Amino acid sequence: MGGTNTILTYVLLVGLALVIPFPVAYAIAFAVGLAWTLYATRRFVFRSDAQWWVLVVYLGWYLLVFGVGQLVIHLLNPHGFWPVAGTSLVILAVTTPLTFLGGRVIFARGGASKPPRKPESRMPNELSTGREE
């Protein structure tokens, strides 16, 4: 799930950065990834029914990580396909661990992680009669 988001936002970032300024391309790609992440992470990755304030803290953490990515862009100042592709990889290498670890900590503290649900098991007698014996 997170890997798919990372790959798609990387491709979006590189594609956009070739036609619009890199910081703007990063903002758009980041917003797309964030929208998916806010929905999917708490449901599928950490299996958490987090409170609203946890999502606010998570969003704040993501905005901080966004600033780190913008700093990388500013420091490397890429121009052309290969520099843009390389800088995008550096951004991923720096921000992906931050977002994952931040999400792990935030959701662990703000919404109890739940193990995967197991299907209910029924005894053979329950299936045939619809009641326990």
PDB file of N, CA, C and O in Angstrom, residues 48-55 57 103-113:
ATOM      1  N   SER A  48      -6.194   1.125  12.600  1.00  0.00           N
ATOM      2  CA  SER A  48      -6.553   1.939  13.749  1.00  0.00           C
ATOM      3  C   SER A  48      -7.799   2.759  13.448  1.00  0.00           C
ATOM      4  O   SER A  48      -7.939   3.310  12.364  1.00  0.00           O
ATOM      5  N   ASP A  49      -8.710   2.816  14.410  1.00  0.00           N
ATOM      6  CA  ASP A  49      -9.855   3.716  14.327  1.00  0.00           C
ATOM      7  C   ASP A  49      -9.506   4.924  15.172  1.00  0.00           C
ATOM      8  O   ASP A  49      -9.984   5.094  16.284  1.00  0.00           O
ATOM      9  N   ALA A  50      -8.640   5.760  14.634  1.00  0.00           N
ATOM     10  CA  ALA A  50      -8.086   6.879  15.388  1.00  0.00           C
ATOM     11  C   ALA A  50      -9.118   7.980  15.598  1.00  0.00           C
ATOM     12  O   ALA A  50     -10.048   8.144  14.818  1.00  0.00           O
ATOM     13  N   GLN A  51      -8.932   8.728  16.658  1.00  0.00           N
ATOM     14  CA  GLN A  51      -9.755   9.890  16.959  1.00  0.00           C
ATOM     15  C   GLN A  51      -9.410  11.004  15.972  1.00  0.00           C
ATOM     16  O   GLN A  51      -8.350  11.008  15.361  1.00  0.00           O
ATOM     17  N   TRP A  52     -10.260  11.997  15.841  1.00  0.00           N
ATOM     18  CA  TRP A  52     -10.042  13.103  14.904  1.00  0.00           C
ATOM     19  C   TRP A  52      -8.755  13.851  15.209  1.00  0.00           C
ATOM     20  O   TRP A  52      -8.051  14.270  14.306  1.00  0.00           O
ATOM     21  N   TRP A  53      -8.434  14.018  16.496  1.00  0.00           N
ATOM     22  CA  TRP A  53      -7.238  14.780  16.851  1.00  0.00           C
ATOM     23  C   TRP A  53      -5.968  14.055  16.433  1.00  0.00           C
ATOM     24  O   TRP A  53      -4.957  14.690  16.155  1.00  0.00           O
ATOM     25  N   VAL A  54      -6.025  12.732  16.352  1.00  0.00           N
ATOM     26  CA  VAL A  54      -4.862  11.971  15.904  1.00  0.00           C
ATOM     27  C   VAL A  54      -4.594  12.286  14.433  1.00  0.00           C
ATOM     28  O   VAL A  54      -3.440  12.460  14.029  1.00  0.00           O
ATOM     29  N   LEU A  55      -5.656  12.399  13.648  1.00  0.00           N
ATOM     30  CA  LEU A  55      -5.483  12.749  12.242  1.00  0.00           C
ATOM     31  C   LEU A  55      -4.917  14.159  12.092  1.00  0.00           C
ATOM     32  O   LEU A  55      -4.114  14.410  11.194  1.00  0.00           O
ATOM     33  N   VAL A  57      -2.864  15.642  14.259  1.00  0.00           N
ATOM     34  CA  VAL A  57      -1.444  15.516  14.596  1.00  0.00           C
ATOM     35  C   VAL A  57      -0.689  14.866  13.439  1.00  0.00           C
ATOM     36  O   VAL A  57       0.407  15.300  13.067  1.00  0.00           O
ATOM     37  N   GLY A 103       3.968   8.108  11.535  1.00  0.00           N
ATOM     38  CA  GLY A 103       2.642   7.483  11.547  1.00  0.00           C
ATOM     39  C   GLY A 103       2.550   6.355  12.548  1.00  0.00           C
ATOM     40  O   GLY A 103       1.550   6.225  13.262  1.00  0.00           O
ATOM     41  N   ARG A 104       3.588   5.569  12.629  1.00  0.00           N
ATOM     42  CA  ARG A 104       3.600   4.451  13.579  1.00  0.00           C
ATOM     43  C   ARG A 104       3.450   4.967  15.010  1.00  0.00           C
ATOM     44  O   ARG A 104       2.642   4.463  15.784  1.00  0.00           O
ATOM     45  N   VAL A 105       4.220   5.985  15.363  1.00  0.00           N
ATOM     46  CA  VAL A 105       4.178   6.540  16.723  1.00  0.00           C
ATOM     47  C   VAL A 105       2.833   7.224  16.987  1.00  0.00           C
ATOM     48  O   VAL A 105       2.203   7.002  18.017  1.00  0.00           O
ATOM     49  N   ILE A 106       2.389   8.047  16.050  1.00  0.00           N
ATOM     50  CA  ILE A 106       1.155   8.811  16.247  1.00  0.00           C
ATOM     51  C   ILE A 106      -0.049   7.884  16.370  1.00  0.00           C
ATOM     52  O   ILE A 106      -0.862   8.039  17.274  1.00  0.00           O
ATOM     53  N   PHE A 107      -0.168   6.901  15.490  1.00  0.00           N
ATOM     54  CA  PHE A 107      -1.322   6.014  15.549  1.00  0.00           C
ATOM     55  C   PHE A 107      -1.238   5.042  16.724  1.00  0.00           C
ATOM     56  O   PHE A 107      -2.260   4.636  17.262  1.00  0.00           O
ATOM     57  N   ALA A 108      -0.043   4.678  17.133  1.00  0.00           N
ATOM     58  CA  ALA A 108       0.094   3.787  18.293  1.00  0.00           C
ATOM     59  C   ALA A 108      -0.349   4.495  19.566  1.00  0.00           C
ATOM     60  O   ALA A 108      -0.941   3.883  20.449  1.00  0.00           O
ATOM     61  N   ARG A 109      -0.096   5.789  19.673  1.00  0.00           N
ATOM     62  CA  ARG A 109      -0.460   6.533  20.872  1.00  0.00           C
ATOM     63  C   ARG A 109      -1.891   7.033  20.850  1.00  0.00           C
ATOM     64  O   ARG A 109      -2.520   7.172  21.879  1.00  0.00           O
ATOM     65  N   GLY A 110      -2.402   7.336  19.651  1.00  0.00           N
ATOM     66  CA  GLY A 110      -3.700   7.981  19.567  1.00  0.00           C
ATOM     67  C   GLY A 110      -4.846   7.065  19.222  1.00  0.00           C
ATOM     68  O   GLY A 110      -5.997   7.415  19.398  1.00  0.00           O
ATOM     69  N   GLY A 111      -4.567   5.918  18.718  1.00  0.00           N
ATOM     70  CA  GLY A 111      -5.615   4.972  18.368  1.00  0.00           C
ATOM     71  C   GLY A 111      -5.017   3.592  18.468  1.00  0.00           C
ATOM     72  O   GLY A 111      -4.049   3.303  17.825  1.00  0.00           O
ATOM     73  N   ALA A 112      -5.569   2.786  19.322  1.00  0.00           N
ATOM     74  CA  ALA A 112      -4.984   1.472  19.560  1.00  0.00           C
ATOM     75  C   ALA A 112      -4.915   0.678  18.265  1.00  0.00           C
ATOM     76  O   ALA A 112      -5.897   0.564  17.552  1.00  0.00           O
ATOM     77  N   SER A 113      -3.730   0.184  17.959  1.00  0.00           N
ATOM     78  CA  SER A 113      -3.592  -0.664  16.783  1.00  0.00           C
ATOM     79  C   SER A 113      -4.335  -1.956  17.034  1.00  0.00           C
ATOM     80  O   SER A 113      -4.314  -2.498  18.132  1.00  0.00           O
TER      81      SER A 113
END
